[in-house]
Tab-separated table of C-alpha atoms and ligand atoms in Angstrom:
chain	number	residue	atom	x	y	z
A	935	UNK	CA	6.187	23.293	-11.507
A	936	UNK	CA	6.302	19.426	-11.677
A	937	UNK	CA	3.248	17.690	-12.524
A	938	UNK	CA	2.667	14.182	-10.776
A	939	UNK	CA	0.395	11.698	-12.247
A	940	UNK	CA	-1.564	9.383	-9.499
A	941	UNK	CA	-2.913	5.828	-9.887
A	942	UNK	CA	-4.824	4.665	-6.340
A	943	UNK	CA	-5.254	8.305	-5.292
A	944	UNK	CA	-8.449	7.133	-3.158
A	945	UNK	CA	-6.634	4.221	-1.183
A	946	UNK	CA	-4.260	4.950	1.924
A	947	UNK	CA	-0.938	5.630	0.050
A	948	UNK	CA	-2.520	8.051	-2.760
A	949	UNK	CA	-3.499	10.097	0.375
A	950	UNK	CA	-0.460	10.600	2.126
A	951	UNK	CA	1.635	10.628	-1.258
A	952	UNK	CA	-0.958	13.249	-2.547
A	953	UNK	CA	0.176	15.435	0.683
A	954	UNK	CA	4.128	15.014	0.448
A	955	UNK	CA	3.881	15.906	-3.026
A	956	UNK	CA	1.722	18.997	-2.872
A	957	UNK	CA	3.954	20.122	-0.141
A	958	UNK	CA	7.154	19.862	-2.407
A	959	UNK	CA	5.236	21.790	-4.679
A	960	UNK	CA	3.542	19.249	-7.524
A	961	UNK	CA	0.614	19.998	-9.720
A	962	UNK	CA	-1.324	16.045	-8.993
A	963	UNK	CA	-3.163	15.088	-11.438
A	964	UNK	CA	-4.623	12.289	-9.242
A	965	UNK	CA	-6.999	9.328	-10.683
A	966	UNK	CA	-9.802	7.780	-9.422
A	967	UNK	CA	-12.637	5.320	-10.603
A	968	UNK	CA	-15.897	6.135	-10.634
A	969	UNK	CA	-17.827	4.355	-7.570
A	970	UNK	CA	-21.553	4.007	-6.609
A	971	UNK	CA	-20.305	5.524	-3.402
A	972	UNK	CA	-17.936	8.802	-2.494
A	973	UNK	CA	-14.955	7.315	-2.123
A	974	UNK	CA	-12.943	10.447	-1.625
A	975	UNK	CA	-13.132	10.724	2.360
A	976	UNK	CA	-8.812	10.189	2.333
A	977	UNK	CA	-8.535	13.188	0.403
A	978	UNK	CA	-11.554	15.471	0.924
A	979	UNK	CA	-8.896	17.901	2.850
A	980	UNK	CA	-6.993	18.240	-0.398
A	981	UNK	CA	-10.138	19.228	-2.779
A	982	UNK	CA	-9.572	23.120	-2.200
A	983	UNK	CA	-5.811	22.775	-3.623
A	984	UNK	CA	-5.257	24.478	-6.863
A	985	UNK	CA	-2.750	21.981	-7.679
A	986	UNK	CA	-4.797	19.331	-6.886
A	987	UNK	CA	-6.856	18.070	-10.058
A	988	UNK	CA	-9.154	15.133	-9.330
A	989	UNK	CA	-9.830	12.874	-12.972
A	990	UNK	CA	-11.711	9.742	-13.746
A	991	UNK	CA	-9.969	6.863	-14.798
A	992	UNK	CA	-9.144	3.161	-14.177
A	993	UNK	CA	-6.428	0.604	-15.026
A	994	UNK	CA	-8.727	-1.563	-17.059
A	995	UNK	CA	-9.240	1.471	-19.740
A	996	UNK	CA	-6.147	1.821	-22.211
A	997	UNK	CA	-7.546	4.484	-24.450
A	998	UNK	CA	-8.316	6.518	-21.175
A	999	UNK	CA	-5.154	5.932	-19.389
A	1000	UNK	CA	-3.125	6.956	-22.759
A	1001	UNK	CA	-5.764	10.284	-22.912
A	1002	UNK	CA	-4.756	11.681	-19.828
A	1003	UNK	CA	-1.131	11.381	-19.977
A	1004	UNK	CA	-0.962	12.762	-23.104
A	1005	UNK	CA	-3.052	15.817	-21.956
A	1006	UNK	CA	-1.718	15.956	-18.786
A	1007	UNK	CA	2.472	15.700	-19.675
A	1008	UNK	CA	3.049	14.315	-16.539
A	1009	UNK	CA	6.626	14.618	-15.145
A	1010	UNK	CA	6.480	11.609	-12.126
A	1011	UNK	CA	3.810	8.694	-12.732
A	1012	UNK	CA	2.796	6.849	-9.642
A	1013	UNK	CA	0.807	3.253	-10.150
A	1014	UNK	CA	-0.460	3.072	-6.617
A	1015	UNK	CA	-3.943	1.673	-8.087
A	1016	UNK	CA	-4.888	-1.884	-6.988
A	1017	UNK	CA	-7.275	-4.797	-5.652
A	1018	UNK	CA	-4.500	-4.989	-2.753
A	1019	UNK	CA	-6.745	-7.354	-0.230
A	1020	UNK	CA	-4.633	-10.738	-0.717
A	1021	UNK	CA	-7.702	-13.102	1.348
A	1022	UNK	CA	-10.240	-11.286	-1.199
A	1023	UNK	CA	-7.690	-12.266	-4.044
A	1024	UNK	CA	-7.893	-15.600	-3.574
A	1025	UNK	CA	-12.166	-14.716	-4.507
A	1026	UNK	CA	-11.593	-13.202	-7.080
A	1027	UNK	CA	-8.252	-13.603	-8.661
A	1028	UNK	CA	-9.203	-12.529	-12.660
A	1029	UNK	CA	-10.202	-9.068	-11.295
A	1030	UNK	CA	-7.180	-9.056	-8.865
A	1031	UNK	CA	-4.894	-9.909	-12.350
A	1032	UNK	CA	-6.998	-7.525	-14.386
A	1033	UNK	CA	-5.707	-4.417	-12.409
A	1034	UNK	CA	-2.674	-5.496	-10.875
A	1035	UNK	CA	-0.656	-7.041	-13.261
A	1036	UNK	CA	-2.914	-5.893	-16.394
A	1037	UNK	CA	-3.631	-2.781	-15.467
A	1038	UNK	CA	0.361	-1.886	-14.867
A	1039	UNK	CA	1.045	-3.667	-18.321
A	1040	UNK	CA	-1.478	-0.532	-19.727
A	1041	UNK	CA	0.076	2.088	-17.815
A	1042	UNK	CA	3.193	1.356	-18.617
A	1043	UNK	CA	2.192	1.015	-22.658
A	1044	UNK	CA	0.781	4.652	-22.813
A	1045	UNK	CA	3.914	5.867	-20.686
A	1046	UNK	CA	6.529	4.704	-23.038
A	1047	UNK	CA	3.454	5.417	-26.045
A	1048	UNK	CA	3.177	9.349	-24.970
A	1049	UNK	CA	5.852	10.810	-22.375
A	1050	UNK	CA	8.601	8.033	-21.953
A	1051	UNK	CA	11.213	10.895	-20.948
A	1052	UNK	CA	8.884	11.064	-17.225
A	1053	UNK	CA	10.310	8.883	-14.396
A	1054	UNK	CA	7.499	6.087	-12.951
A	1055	UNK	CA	7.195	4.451	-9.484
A	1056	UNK	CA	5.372	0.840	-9.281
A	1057	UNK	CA	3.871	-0.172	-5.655
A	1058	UNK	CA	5.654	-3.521	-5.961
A	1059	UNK	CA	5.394	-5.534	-2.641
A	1060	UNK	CA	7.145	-8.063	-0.008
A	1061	UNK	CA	4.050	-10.276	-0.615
A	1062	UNK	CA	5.956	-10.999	-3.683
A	1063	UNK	CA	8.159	-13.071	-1.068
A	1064	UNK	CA	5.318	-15.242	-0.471
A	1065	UNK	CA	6.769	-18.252	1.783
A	1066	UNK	CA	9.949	-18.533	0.903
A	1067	UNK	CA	11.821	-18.849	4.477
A	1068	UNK	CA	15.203	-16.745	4.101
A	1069	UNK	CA	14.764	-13.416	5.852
A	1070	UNK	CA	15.614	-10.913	5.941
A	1071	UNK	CA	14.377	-10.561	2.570
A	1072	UNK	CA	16.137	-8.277	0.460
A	1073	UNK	CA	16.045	-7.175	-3.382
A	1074	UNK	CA	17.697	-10.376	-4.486
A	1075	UNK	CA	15.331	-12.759	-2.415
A	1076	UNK	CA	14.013	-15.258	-4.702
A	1077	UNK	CA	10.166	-14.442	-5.142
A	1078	UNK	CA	7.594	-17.040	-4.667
A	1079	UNK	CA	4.359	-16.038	-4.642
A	1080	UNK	CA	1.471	-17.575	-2.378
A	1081	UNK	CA	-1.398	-15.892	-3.443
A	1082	UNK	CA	-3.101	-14.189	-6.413
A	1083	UNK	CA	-2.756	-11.257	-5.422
A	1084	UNK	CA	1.187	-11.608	-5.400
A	1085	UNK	CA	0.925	-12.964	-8.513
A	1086	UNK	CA	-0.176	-10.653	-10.167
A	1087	UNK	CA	2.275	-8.292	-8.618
A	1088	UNK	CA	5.217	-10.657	-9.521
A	1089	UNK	CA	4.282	-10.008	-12.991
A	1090	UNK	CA	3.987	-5.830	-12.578
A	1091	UNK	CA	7.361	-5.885	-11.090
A	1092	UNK	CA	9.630	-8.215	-13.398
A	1093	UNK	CA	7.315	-6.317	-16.505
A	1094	UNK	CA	8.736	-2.949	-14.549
A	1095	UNK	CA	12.174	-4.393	-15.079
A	1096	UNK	CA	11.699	-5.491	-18.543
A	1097	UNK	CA	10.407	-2.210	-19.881
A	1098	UNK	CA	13.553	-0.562	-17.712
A	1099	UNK	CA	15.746	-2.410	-19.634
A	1100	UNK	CA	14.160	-3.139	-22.733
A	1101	UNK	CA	13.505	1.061	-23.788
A	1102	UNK	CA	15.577	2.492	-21.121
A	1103	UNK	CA	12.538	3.988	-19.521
A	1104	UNK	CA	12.917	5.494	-15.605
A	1105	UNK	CA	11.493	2.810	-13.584
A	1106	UNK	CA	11.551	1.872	-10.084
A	1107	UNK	CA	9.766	-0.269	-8.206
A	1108	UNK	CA	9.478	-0.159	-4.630
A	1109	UNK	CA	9.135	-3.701	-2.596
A	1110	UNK	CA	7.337	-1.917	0.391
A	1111	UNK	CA	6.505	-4.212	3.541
A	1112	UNK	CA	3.085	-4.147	4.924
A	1113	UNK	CA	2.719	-0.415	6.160
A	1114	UNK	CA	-0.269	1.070	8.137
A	1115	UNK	CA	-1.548	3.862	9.602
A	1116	UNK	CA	-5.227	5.594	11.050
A	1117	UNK	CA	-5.934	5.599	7.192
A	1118	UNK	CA	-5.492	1.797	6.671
A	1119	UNK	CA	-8.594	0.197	4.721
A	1120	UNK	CA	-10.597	-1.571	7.791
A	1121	UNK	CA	-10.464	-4.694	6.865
A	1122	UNK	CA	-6.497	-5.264	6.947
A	1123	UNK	CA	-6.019	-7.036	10.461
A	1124	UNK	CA	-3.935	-3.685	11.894
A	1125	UNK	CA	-6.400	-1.372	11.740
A	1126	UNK	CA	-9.255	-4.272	11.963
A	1127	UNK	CA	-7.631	-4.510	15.238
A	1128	UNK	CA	-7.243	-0.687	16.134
A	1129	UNK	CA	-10.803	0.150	15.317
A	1130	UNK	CA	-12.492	-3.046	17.217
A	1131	UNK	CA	-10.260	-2.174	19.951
A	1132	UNK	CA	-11.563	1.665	20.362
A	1133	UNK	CA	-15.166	0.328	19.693
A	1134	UNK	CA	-14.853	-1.687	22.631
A	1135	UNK	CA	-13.569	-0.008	24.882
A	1136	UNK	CA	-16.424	2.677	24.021
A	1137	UNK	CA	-19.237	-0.025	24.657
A	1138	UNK	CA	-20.048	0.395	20.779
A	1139	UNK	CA	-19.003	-3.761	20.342
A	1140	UNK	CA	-17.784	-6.643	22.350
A	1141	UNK	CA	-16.146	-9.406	19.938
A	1142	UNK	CA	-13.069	-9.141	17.786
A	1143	UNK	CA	-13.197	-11.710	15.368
A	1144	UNK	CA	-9.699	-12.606	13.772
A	1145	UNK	CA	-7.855	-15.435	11.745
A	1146	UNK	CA	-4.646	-16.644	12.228
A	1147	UNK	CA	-2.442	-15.118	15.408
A	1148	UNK	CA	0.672	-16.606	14.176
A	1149	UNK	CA	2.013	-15.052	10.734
A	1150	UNK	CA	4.386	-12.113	11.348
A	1151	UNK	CA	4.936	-8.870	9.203
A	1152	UNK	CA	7.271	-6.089	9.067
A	1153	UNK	CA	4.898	-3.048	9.715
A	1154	UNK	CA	5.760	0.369	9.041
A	1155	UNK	CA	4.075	3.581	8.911
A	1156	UNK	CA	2.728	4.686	5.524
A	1157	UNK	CA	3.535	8.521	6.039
A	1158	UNK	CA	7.463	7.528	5.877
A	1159	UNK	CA	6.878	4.876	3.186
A	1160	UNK	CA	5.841	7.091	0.425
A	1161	UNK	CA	8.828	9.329	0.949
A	1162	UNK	CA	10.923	6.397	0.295
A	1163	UNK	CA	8.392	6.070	-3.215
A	1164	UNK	CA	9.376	10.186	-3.986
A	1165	UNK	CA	12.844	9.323	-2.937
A	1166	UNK	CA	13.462	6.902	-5.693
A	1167	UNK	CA	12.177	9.218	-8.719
A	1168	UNK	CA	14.844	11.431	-7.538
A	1169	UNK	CA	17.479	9.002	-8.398
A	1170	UNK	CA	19.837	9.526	-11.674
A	1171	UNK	CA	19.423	5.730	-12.405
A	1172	UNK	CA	15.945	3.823	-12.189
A	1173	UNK	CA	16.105	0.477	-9.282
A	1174	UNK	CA	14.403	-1.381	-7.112
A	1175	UNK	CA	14.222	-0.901	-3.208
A	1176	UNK	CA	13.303	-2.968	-0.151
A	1177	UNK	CA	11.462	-0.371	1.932
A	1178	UNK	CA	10.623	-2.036	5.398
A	1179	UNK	CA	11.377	-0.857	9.738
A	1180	UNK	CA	13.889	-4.481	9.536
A	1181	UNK	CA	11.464	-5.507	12.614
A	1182	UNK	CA	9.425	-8.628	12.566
A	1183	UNK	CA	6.284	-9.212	15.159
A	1184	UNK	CA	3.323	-11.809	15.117
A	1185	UNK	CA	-0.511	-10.573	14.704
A	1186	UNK	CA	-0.741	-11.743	18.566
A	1187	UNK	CA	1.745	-9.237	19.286
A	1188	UNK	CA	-0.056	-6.285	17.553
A	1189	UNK	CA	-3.285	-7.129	18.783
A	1190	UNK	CA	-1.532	-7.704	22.421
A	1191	UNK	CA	0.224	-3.951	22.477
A	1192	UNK	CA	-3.251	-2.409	21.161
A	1193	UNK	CA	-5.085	-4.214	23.937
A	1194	UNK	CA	-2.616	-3.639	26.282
A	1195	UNK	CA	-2.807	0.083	25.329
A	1196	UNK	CA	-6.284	0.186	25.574
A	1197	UNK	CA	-6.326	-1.345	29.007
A	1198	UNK	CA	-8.534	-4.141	27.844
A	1199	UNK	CA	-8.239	-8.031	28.312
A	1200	UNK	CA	-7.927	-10.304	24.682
A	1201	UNK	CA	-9.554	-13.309	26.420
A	1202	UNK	CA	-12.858	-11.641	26.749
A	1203	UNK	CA	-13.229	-9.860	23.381
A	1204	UNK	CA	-11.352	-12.157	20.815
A	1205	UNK	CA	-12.717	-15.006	19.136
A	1206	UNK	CA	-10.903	-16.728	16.095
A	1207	UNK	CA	-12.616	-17.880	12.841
A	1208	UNK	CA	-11.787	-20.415	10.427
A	1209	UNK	CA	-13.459	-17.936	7.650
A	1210	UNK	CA	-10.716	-15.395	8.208
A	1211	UNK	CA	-7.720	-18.014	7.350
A	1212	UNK	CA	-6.375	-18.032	3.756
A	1213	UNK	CA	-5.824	-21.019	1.591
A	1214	UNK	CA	-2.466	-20.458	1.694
A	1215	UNK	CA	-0.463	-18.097	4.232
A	1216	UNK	CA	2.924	-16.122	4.146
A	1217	UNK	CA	4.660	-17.075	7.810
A	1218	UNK	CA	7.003	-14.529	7.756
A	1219	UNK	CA	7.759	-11.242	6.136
A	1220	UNK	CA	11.199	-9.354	7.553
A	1221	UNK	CA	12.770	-6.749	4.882
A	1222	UNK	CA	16.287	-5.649	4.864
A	1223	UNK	CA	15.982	-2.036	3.869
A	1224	UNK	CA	20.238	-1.323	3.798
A	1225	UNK	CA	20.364	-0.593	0.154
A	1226	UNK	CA	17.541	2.798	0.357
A	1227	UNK	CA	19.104	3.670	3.612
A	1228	UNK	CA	22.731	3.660	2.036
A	1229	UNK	CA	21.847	4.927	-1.688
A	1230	UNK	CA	18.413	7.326	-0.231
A	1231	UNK	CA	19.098	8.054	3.227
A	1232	UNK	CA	16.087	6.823	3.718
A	1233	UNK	CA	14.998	5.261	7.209
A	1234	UNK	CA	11.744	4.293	8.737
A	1235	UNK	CA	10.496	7.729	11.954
A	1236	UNK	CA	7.741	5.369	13.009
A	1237	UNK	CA	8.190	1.943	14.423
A	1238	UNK	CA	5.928	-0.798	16.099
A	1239	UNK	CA	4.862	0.361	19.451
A	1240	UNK	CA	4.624	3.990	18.044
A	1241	UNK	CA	2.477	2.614	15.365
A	1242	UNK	CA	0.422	0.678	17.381
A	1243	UNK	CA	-1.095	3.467	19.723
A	1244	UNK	CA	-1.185	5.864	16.764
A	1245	UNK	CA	-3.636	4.236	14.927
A	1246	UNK	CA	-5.868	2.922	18.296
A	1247	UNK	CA	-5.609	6.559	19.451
A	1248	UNK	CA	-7.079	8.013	16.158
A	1249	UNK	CA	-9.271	5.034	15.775
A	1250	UNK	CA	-10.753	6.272	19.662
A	1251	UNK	CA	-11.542	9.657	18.588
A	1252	UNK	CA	-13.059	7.954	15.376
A	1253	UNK	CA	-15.372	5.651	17.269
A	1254	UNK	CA	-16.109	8.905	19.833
A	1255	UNK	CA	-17.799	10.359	17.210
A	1256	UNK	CA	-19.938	7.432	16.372
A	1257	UNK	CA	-20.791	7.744	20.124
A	1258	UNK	CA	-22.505	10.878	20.441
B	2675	NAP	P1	-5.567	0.642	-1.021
B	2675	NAP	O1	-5.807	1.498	0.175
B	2675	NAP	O2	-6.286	-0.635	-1.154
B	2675	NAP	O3	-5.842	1.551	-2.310
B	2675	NAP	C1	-5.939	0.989	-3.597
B	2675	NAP	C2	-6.344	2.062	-4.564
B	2675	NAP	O4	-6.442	1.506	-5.887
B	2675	NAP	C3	-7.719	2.700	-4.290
B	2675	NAP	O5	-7.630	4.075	-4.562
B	2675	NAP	C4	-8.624	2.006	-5.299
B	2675	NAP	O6	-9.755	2.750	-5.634
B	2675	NAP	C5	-7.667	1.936	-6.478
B	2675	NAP	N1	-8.077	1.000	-7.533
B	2675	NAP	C6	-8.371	-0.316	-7.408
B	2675	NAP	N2	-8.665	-0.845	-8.596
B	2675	NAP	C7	-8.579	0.163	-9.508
B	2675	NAP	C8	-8.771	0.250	-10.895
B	2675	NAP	N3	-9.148	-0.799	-11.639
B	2675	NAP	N4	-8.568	1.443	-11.516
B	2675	NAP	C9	-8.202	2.521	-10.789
B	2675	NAP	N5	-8.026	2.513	-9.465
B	2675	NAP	C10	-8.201	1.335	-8.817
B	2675	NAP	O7	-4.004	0.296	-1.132
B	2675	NAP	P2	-2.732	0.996	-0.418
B	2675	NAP	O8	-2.512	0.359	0.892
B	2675	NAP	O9	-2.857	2.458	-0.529
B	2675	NAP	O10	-1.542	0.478	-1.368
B	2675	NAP	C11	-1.141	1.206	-2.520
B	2675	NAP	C12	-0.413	0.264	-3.472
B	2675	NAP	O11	0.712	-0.310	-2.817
B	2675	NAP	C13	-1.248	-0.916	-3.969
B	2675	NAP	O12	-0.825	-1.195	-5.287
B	2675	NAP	C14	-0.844	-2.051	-3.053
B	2675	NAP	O13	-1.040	-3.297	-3.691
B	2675	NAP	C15	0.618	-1.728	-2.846
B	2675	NAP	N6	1.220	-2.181	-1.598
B	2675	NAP	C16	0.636	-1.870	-0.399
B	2675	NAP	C17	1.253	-2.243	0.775
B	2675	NAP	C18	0.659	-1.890	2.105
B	2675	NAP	O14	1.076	-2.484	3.105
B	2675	NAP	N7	-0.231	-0.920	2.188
B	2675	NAP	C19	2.489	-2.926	0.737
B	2675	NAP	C20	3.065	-3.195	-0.496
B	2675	NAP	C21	2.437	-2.809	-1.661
B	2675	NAP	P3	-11.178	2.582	-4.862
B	2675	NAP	O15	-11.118	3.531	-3.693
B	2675	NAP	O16	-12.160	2.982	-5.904
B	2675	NAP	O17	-11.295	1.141	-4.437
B	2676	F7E	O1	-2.918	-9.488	6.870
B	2676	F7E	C1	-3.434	-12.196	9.301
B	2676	F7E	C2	-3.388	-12.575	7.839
B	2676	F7E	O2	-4.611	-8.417	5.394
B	2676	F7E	C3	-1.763	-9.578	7.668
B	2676	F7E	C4	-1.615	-5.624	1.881
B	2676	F7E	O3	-1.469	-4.235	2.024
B	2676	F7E	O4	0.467	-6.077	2.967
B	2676	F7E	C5	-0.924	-6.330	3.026
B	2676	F7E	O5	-1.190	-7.721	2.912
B	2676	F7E	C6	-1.733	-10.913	8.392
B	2676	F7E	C7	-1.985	-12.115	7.473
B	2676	F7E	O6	-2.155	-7.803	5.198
B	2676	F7E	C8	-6.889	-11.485	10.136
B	2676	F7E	O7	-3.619	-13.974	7.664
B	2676	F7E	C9	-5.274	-12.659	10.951
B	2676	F7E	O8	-1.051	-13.103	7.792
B	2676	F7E	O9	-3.410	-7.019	7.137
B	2676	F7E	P1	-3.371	-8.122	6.161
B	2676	F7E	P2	-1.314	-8.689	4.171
B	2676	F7E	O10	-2.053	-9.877	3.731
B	2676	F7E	O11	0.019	-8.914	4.799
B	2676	F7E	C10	1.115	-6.506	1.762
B	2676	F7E	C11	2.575	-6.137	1.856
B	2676	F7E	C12	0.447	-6.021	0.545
B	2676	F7E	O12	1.083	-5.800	-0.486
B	2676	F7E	C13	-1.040	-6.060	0.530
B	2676	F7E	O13	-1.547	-5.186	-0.474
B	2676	F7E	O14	-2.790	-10.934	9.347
B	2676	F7E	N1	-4.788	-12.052	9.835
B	2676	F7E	N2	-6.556	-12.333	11.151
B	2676	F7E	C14	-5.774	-11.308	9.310
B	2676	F7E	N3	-5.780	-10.499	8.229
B	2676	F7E	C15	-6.945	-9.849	7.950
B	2676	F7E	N4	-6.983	-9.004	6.877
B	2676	F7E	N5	-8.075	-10.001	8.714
B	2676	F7E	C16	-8.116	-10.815	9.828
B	2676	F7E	O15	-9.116	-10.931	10.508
């Protein structure tokens, strides 16, 4: 039996990866941090699992990271872990360093310190892109990063690619596009829109309060993202992958289809606030994701539209509940 070790296991992808990999047959080993609050409601289904072993940790703690993968041997590493909210980045951009591009540095040490023969995916990410106007953006789009958050990520990555090189460690970093799904945190605008959308058509709110309408993002669905992240630890040699759907569409346009859906009218439930804008925005993302399809065979099963009523038609029987 392989044993899998998990950074982020609390946060959308941790959940979903947590699944594919149990299925396939894993032992996870799956770290959290502790919090003054359960934060285990993404994968409370999975507690029962005898493979499934929940452990405390974080990416600011190098003794502790280097503890359990000594004890735990692990065969795949997975740095999910992350302050991944890029407005909330720009508040606080030494914690959003810390983790992201610290936190990977530490990892990565007690990796190559205790089992550098195990293969190790890092959530790299088109952010990384920032506002540099050539799209699509592939693997060799320059990166210019426009907030801390990417950053901090531009550092993770290129470290990625110097400890590939430098020790000839199995490491491959995946430059996923914004991806989504019913488990998306609530304050990213897809599922900000998804829930406020069910809420109100439930009588449970009226306003919608967004930012800007305007920047587009290639938006897939985070169940077929994280097989692309398995996919690439099954390779014979360690590289990086654009994983995106190759679709671009504006925040107007997702909030449209959802409203749309929902048979409600935008004009009467959506305001826009200053507060939501960022200091400094990313226009455009739009990933060309030829190179996993032709080395992985991997392609994208959920698209736009699809994505849009699958998260406002979970997010409905979510808010039904908060009905009764
Ligand atoms: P998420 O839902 O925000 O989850 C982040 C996870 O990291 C949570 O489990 C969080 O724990 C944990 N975490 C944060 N700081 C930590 C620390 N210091 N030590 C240990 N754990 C910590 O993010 P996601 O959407 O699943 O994304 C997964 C990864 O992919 C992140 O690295 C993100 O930056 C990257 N990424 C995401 C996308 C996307 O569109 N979703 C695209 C490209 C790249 P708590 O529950 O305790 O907060
Ligand atoms: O914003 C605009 C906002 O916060 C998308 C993270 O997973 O993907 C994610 O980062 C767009 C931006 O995601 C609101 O200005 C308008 O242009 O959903 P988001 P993100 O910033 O693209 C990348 C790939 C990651 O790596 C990150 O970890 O929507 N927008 N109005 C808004 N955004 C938010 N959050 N809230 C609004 O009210």
């Amino acid at each position: 039996m392989k044993t899998a070790f998990v950074t982020g296991i609390t946060g959308q992808d941790g959940s979903y990866l947590a699944e594919l990999l149990l299925f396939k047959g894993y032992k996870v080993v799956a770290m959290k941090r502790r919090t003054s609050l359960i934060s285990t409601d993404r994968v409370n289904h999975l507690m029962e699992n005898e493979n499934f072993h929940m452990v405390y940790g974080n990416l600011n703690d190098s003794g502790c990271l280097h503890r359990l993968l000594l004890e735990h041997k692990p065969d795949e590493i997975y740095n999910l872990a992350a302050q991944s909210h890029v407005r909330v980045s720009f508040e606080t951009p030494e914690e959003t360093t810390e983790f992201v591009a610290m936190g990977t540095l530490r990892l990565l040490e007690a990796f190559r310190n205790t089992c550098p023969e195990a293969r190790f995916y890092q959530a790299s990410s088109s952010e990384m892109f920032g506002d540099n106007p050539e799209n699509p953006q592939n693997e060799t789009t320059r990166l210019t990063p426009a907030s801390p958050y990417a950053c901090a990520k531009v550092y993770a990555h290129n470290l990625c690619r110097n400890y590939r090189e430098s020790y000839g460690l199995h490491i491959s970093s995946g430059i996923l596009f914004n991806h989504e799904s019913p488990r998306r945190g609530e304050t990213f605008v897809t599922r900000k829109i998804t829930l406020a959308a069910a809420r109100i058509k439930l009588g449970l709110q009226d306003k919608l309060y967004l930012g800007n309408l305007d920047a587009k993002r290639d938006w897939g669905f985070a169940g077929d993202y994280v097989e692309a992240m398995w996919l690439m630890l099954q390779q014979d040699t360690p590289d990086d992958y654009v994983i995106a759907t190759g679709e671009t569409h504006s925040v107007k346009e997702f909030l449209d289809a959802v409203f749309e859906h929902a048979g409600l009218d935008v004009n009467e439930h959506v305001e826009i606030s200053e507060r939501l804008f960022r200091p400094h925005e990313v226009p455009l993302l739009l990933g060309d994701p030829s190179k996993a399809e032709q080395a992985m065979g991997w392609k994208p099963k959920v698209k736009f539209s699809g994505l849009a009523k699958m998260m406002y038609e979970s997010d409905l029987e979510l808010a039904g509940k908060e009905s009764v």
